[in-house]
mmCIF file of C-alpha atoms (C1' of nucleotides) in Angstrom:
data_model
loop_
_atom_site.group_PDB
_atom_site.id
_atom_site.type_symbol
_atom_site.label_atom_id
_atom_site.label_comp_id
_atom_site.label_asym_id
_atom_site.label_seq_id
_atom_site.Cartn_x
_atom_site.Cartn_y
_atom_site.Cartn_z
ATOM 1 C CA UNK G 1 67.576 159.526 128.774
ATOM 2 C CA UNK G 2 68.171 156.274 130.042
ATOM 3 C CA UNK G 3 71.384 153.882 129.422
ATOM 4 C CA UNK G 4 70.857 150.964 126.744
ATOM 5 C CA UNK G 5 70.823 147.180 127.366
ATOM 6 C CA UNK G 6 73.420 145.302 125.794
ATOM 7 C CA UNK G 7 71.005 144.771 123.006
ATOM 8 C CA UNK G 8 69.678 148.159 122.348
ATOM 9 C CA UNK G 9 73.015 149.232 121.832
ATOM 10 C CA UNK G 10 74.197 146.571 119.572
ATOM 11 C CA UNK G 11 71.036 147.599 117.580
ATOM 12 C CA UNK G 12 71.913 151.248 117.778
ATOM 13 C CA UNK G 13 74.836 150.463 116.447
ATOM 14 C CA UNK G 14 74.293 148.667 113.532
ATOM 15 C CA UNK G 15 71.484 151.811 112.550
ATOM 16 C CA UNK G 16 74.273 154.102 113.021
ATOM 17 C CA UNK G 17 76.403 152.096 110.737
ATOM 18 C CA UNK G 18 74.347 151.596 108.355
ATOM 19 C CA UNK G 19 73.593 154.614 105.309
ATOM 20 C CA UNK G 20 69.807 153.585 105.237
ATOM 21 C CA UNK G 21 67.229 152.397 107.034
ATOM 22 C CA UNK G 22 66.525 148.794 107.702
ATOM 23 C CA UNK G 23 63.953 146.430 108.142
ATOM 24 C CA UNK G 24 63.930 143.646 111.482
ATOM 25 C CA UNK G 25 65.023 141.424 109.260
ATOM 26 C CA UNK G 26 67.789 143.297 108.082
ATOM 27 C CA UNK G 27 69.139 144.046 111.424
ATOM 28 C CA UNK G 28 68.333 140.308 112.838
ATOM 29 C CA UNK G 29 70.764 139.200 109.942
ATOM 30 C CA UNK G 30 73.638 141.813 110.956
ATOM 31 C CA UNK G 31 73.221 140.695 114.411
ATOM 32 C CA UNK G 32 73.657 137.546 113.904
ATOM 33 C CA UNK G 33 76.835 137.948 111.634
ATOM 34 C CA UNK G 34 78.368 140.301 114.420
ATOM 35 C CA UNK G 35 77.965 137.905 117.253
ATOM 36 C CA UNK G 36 80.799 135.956 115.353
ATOM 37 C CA UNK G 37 80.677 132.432 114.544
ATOM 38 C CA UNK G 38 78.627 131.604 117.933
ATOM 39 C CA UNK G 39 75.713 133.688 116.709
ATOM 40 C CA UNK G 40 72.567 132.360 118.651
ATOM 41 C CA UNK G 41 70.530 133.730 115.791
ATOM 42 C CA UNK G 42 67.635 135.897 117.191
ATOM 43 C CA UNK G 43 64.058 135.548 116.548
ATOM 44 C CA UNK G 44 62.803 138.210 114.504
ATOM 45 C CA UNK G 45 60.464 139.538 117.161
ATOM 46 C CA UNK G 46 62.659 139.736 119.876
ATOM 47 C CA UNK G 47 64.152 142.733 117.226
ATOM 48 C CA UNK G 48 60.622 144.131 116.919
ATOM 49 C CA UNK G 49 60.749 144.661 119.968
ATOM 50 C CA UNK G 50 63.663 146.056 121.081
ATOM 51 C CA UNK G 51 63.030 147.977 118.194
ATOM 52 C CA UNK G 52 59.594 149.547 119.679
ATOM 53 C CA UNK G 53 61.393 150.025 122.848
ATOM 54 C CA UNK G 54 64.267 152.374 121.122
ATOM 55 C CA UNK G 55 61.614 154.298 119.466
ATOM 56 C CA UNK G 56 59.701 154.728 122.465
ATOM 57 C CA UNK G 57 63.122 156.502 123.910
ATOM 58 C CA UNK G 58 62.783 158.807 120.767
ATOM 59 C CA UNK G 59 66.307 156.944 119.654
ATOM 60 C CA UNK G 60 64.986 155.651 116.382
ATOM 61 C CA UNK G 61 62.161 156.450 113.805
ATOM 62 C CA UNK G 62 60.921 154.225 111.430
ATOM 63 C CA UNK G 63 58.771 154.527 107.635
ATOM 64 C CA UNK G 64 55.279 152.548 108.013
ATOM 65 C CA UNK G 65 54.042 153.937 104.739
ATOM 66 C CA UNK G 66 55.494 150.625 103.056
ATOM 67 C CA UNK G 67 55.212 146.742 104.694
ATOM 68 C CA UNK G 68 58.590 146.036 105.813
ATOM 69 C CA UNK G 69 58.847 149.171 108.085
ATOM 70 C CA UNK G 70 62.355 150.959 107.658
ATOM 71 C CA UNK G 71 64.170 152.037 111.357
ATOM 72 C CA UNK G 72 66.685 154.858 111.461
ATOM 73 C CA UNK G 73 68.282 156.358 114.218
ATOM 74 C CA UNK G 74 66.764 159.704 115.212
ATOM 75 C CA UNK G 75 70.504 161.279 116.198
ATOM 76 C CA UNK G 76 73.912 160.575 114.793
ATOM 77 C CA UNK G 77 76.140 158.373 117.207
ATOM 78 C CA UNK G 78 78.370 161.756 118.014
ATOM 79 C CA UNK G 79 74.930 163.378 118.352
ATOM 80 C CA UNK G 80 73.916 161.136 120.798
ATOM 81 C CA UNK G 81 77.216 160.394 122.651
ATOM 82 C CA UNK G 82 77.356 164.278 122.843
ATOM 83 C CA UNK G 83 73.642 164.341 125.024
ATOM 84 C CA UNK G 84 75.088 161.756 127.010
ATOM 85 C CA UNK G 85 78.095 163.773 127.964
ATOM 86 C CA UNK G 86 75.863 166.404 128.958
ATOM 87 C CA UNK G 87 73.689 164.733 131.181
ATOM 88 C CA UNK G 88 76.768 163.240 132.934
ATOM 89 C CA UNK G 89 77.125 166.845 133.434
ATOM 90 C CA UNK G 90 74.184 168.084 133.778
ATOM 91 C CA UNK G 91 73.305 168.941 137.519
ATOM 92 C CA UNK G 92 77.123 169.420 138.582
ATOM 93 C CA UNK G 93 77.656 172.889 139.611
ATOM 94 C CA UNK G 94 81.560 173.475 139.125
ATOM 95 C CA UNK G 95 80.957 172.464 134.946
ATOM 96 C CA UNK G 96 84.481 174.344 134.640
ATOM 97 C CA UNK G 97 86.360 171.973 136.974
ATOM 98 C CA UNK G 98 84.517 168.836 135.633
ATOM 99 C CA UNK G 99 86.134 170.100 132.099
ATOM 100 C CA UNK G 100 89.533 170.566 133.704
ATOM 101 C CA UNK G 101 89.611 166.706 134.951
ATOM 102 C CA UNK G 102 87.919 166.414 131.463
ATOM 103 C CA UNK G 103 90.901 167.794 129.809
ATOM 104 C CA UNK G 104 93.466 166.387 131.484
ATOM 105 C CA UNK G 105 92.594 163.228 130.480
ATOM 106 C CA UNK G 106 92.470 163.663 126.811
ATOM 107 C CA UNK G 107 95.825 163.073 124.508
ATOM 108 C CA UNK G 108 97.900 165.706 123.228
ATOM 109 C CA UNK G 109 96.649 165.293 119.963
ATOM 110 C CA UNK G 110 92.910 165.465 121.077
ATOM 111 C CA UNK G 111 94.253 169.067 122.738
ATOM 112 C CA UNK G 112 95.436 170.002 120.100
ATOM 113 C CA UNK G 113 92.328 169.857 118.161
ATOM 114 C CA UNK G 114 90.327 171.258 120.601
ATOM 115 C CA UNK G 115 92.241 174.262 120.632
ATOM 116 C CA UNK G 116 91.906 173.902 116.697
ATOM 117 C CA UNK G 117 87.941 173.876 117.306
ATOM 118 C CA UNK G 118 87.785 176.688 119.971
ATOM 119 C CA UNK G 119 90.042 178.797 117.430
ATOM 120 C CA UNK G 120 87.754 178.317 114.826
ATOM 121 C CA UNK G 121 84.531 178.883 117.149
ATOM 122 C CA UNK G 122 85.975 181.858 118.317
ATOM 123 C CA UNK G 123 86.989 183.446 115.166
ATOM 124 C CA UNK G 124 83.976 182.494 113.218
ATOM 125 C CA UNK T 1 79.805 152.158 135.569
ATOM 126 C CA UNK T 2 76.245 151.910 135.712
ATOM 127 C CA UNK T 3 73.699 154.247 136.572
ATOM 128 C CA UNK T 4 72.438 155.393 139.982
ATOM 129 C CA UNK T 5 69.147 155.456 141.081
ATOM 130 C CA UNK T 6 67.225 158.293 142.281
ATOM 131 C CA UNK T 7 68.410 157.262 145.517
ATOM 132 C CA UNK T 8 71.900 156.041 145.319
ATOM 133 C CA UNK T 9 72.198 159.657 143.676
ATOM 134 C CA UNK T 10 71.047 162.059 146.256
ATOM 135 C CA UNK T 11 73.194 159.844 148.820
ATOM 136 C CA UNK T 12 75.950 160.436 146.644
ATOM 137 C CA UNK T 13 75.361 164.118 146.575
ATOM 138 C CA UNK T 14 74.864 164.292 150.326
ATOM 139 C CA UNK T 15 78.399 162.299 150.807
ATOM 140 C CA UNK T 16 79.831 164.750 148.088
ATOM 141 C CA UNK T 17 78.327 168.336 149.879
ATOM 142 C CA UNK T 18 79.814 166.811 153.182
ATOM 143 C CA UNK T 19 83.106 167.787 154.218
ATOM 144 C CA UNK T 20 83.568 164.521 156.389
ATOM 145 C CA UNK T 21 82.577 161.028 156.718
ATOM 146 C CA UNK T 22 78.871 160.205 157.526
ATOM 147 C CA UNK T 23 77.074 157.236 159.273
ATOM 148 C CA UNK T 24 73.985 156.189 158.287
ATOM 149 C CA UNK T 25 72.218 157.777 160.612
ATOM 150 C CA UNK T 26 73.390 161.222 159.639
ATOM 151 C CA UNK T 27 72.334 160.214 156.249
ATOM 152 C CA UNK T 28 68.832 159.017 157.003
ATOM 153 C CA UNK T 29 68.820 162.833 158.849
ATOM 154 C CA UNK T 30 69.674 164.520 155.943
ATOM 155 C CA UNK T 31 67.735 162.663 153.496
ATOM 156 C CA UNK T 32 64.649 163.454 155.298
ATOM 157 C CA UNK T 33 65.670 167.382 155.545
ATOM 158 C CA UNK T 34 66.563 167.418 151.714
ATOM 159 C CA UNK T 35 63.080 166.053 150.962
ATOM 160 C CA UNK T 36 61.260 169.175 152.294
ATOM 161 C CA UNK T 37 58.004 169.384 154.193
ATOM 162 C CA UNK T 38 57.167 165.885 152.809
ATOM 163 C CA UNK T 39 59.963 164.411 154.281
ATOM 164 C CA UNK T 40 59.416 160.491 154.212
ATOM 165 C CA UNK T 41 62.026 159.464 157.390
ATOM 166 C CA UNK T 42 62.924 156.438 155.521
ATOM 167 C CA UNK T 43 64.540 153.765 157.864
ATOM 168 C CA UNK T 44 67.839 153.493 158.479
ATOM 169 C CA UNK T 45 68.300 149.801 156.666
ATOM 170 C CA UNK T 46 66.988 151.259 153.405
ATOM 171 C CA UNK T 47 70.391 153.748 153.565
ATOM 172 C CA UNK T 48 72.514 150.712 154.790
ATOM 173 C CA UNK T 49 71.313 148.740 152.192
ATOM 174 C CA UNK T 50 72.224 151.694 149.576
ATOM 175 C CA UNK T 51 75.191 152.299 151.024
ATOM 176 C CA UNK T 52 76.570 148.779 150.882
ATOM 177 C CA UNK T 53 75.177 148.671 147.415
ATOM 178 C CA UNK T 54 77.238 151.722 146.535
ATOM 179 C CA UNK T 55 80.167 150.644 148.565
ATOM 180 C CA UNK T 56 79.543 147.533 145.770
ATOM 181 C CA UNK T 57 80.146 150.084 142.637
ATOM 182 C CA UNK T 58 83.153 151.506 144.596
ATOM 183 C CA UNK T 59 81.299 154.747 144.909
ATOM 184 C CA UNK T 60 82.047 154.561 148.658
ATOM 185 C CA UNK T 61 84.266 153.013 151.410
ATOM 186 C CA UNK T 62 83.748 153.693 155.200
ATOM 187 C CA UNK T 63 85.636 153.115 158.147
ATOM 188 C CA UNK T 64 84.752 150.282 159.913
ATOM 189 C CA UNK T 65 87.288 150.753 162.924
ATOM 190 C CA UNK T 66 84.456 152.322 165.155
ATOM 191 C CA UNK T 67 81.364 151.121 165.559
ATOM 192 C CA UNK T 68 79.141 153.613 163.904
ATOM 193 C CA UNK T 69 80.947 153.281 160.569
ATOM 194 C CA UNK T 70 81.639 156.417 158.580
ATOM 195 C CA UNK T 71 80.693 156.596 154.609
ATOM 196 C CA UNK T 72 82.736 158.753 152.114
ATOM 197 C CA UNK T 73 82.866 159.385 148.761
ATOM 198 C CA UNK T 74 85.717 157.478 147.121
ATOM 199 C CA UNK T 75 86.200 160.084 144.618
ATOM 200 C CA UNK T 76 85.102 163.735 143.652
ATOM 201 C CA UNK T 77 81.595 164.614 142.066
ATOM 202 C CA UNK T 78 83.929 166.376 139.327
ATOM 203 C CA UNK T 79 85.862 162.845 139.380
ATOM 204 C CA UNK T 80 82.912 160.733 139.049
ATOM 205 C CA UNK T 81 81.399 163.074 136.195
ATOM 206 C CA UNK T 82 84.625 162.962 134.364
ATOM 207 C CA UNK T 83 84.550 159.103 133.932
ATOM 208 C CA UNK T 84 80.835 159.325 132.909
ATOM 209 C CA UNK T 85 81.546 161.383 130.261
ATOM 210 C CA UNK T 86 84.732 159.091 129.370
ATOM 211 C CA UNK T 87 82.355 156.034 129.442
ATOM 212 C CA UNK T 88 79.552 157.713 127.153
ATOM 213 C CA UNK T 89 82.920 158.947 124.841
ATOM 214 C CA UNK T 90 83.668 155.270 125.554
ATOM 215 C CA UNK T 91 83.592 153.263 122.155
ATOM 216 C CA UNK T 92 83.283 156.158 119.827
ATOM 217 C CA UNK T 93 85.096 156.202 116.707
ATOM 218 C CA UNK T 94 85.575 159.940 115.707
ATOM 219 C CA UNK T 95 85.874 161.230 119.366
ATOM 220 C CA UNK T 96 87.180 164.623 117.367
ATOM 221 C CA UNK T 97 83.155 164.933 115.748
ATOM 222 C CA UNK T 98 81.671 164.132 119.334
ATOM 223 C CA UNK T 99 84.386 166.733 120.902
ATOM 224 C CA UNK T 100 83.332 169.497 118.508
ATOM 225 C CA UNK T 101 79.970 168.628 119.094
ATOM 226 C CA UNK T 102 80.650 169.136 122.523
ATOM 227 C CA UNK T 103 81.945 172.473 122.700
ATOM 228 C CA UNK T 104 79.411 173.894 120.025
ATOM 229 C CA UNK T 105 77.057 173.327 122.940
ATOM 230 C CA UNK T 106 78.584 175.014 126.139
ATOM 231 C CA UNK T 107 78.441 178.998 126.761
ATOM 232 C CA UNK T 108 80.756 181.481 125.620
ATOM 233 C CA UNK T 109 82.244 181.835 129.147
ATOM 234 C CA UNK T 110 82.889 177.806 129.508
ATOM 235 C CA UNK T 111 84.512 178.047 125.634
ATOM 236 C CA UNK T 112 87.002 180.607 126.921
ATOM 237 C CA UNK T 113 87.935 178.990 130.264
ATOM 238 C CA UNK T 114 88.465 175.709 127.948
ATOM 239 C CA UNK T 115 90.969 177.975 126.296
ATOM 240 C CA UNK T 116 92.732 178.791 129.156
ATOM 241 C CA UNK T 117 92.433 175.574 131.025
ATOM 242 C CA UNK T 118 93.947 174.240 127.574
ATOM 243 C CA UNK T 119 96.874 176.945 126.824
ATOM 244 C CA UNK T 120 97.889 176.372 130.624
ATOM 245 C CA UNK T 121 98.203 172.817 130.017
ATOM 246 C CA UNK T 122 100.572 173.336 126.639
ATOM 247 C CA UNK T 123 102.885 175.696 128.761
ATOM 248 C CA UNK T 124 102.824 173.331 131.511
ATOM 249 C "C1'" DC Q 1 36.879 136.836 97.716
ATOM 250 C "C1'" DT Q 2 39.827 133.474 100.059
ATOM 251 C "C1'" DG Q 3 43.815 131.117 101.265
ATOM 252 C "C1'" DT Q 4 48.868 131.607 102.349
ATOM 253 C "C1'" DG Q 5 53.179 133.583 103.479
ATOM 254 C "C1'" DT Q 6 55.183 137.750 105.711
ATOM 255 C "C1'" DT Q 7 55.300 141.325 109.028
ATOM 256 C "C1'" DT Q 8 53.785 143.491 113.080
ATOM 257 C "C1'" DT Q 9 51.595 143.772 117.618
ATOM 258 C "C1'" DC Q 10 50.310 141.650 122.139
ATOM 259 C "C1'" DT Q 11 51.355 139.272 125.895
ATOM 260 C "C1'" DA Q 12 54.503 136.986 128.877
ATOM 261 C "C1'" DC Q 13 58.309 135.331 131.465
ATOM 262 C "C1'" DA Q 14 62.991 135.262 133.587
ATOM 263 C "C1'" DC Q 15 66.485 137.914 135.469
ATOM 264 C "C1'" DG Q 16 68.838 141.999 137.270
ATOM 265 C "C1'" DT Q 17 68.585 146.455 139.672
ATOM 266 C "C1'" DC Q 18 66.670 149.639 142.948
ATOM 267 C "C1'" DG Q 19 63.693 151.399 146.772
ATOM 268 C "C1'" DT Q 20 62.237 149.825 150.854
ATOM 269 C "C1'" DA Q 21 62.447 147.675 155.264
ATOM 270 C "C1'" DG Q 22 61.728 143.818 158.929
ATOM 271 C "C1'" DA Q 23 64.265 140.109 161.413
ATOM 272 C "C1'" DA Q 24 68.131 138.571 163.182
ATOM 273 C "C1'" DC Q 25 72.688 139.238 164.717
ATOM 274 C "C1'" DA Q 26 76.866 141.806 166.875
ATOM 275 C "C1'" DC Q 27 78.554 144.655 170.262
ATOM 276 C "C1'" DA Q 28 79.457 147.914 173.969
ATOM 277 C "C1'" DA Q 29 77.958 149.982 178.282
ATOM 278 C "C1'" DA Q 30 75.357 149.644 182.546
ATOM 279 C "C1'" DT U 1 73.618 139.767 181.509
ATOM 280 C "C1'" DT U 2 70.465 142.821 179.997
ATOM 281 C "C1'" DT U 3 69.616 146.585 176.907
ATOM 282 C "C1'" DG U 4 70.168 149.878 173.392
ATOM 283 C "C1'" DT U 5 72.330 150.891 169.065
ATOM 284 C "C1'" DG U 6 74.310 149.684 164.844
ATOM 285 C "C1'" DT U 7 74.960 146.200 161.068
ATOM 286 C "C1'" DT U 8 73.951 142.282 158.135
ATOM 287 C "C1'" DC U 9 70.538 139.045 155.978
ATOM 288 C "C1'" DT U 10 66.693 138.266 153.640
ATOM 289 C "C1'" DA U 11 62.838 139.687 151.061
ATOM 290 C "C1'" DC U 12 59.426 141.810 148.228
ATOM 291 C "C1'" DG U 13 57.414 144.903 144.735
ATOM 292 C "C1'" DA U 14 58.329 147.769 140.793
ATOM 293 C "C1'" DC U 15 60.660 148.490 136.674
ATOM 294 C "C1'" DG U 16 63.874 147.633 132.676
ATOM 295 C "C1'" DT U 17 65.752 144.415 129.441
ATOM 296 C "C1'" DG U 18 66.461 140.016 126.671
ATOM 297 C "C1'" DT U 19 63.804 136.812 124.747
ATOM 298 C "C1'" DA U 20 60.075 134.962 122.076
ATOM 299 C "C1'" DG U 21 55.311 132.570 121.131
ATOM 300 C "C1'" DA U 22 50.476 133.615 119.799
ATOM 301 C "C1'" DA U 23 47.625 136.345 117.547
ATOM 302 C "C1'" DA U 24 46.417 139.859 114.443
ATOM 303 C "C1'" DA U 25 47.107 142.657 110.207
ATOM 304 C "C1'" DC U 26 48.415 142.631 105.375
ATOM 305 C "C1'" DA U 27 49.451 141.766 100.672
ATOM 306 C "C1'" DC U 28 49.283 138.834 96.831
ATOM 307 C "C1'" DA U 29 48.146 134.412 94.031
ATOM 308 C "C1'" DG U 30 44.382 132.007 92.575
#
DNA sequence: CTGTGTTTTCTACACGTCGTAGAACACAAA
DNA sequence: TTTGTGTTCTACGACGTGTAGAAAACACAG
C-alpha cells in the first residue's frame, strides 16, 4: 500500500531478480556488491529487519520450515508496479482522461503494442 | 514525487474540485464541511502550514499580490495521476509486461475507449 | 546433555515527514 | 497608532525507515 524506503526497494529488487529465494545473508552480500565499490557493508540484522517489515506489507513471504529462512517476493515486479499504477488511479473519477494524458506520453512503439495487446484482448 | 498525506490529499482534492484560487481560509471552511457532522474546524495555521508544505512539492503556487493569498493547483488531478503512474512505471524493465498487465485489469468500456483514444492518436 | 557458532527476534535510536497549532510578525484600515 | 486579519516561525507528537546491538532460539560437535 505504502511507498518503499530506499532500502526496501533495493531489497525488493534484488528478490525480484533473483530465480529463488534467499536467505539475509544472501541478500546482505548482493547489497553490498550493488552499492559499488563504496559498499558500507550492512549488518545482517538491519536485513532481518527490513525483511520483517516487507513481509508485514504482504510484499514478501519467506520458508521457516528450514534454519536459514528463504524470502521471496509475494508479486512479480510488473505485478506489483501494475497495483501501484492503480492506486495512483484509484479514487480519480475521469479514469478515461487520466489514460489519455497516460497515452500521450508513451512512445510510438509502446502504442503500438498496446494496440497489439487490446487486439489480442479483444479478439480472444 | 512522494506521497501525500491524508491531509495534503483532501487539500489537493479541494484545490482540484475548485474552479478558482482559494485562501486558506476558504480551505479551513471546506475542510470542516467535507468532514461531515464531525467536522474538527482545524485552525487555519495547520492549512498554511500544508499549504506551504505542498507549495514545497510544487503541488501548488498562490498569488501573493493581495493580501489574502490565493492557492491553486499547479497542475490537473488527471496531470498529477499521470506522473504517479509514470513514477511507479518508473525503473521498470519490461514496461510492455507491466502495460499488458495493466489493461488485463480495466473494464471492457475503458479497453475500448483505450482503442479509440489510441487509433485517434495514429491518425493524428 | 552441554557448549559453541549461526540465525532470528526484541528493543532502540536517529532522522524525516505529516498533522496540528500557538507565538510572533506583517500589514492595512480606522 | 491601535486593532483585526493574514502569514511566517517554531514546535511537538506520531509514525515510517535505516540502522544495529542484545538477547533468545537452534542445531550440531563432543
Amino acid at each position: 500500500m505504502a511507498t518503499l524506503g530506499e532500502l526496501e526497494r533495493t531489497v525488493m529488487d534484488l528478490l525480484w531478480d533473483s530465480p529463488d529465494a534467499l536467505t539475509a545473508n544472501d541478500l546482505r552480500d548482493r547489497l553490498a556488491q550493488a552499492e559499488g565499490e563504496a559498499g558500507k557493508e550492512l549488518a545482517v540484522t538491519t536485513v532481518l529487519t527490513v525483511l520483517a517489515r516487507l513481509e508485514k506489507k504482504h510484499l514478501v513471504t519467506r520458508e521457516r520450515s528450514n534454519r536459514p529462512h528463504r524470502y521471496r517476493a509475494v508479486m512479480s515486479r510488473e505485478e506489483h508496479t501494475v497495483d501501484l499504477m492503480n492506486e495512483a488511479l484509484g479514487t480519480v473519477l475521469d479514469r478515461e482522461a487520466v489514460l489519455t494524458r497516460f497515452i500521450g506520453g508513451i512512445s510510438a512503439d509502446e502504442a503500438q503494442a498496446l494496440r497489439r495487446i487490446l487486439n489480442d484482448a479483444q479478439s480472444a
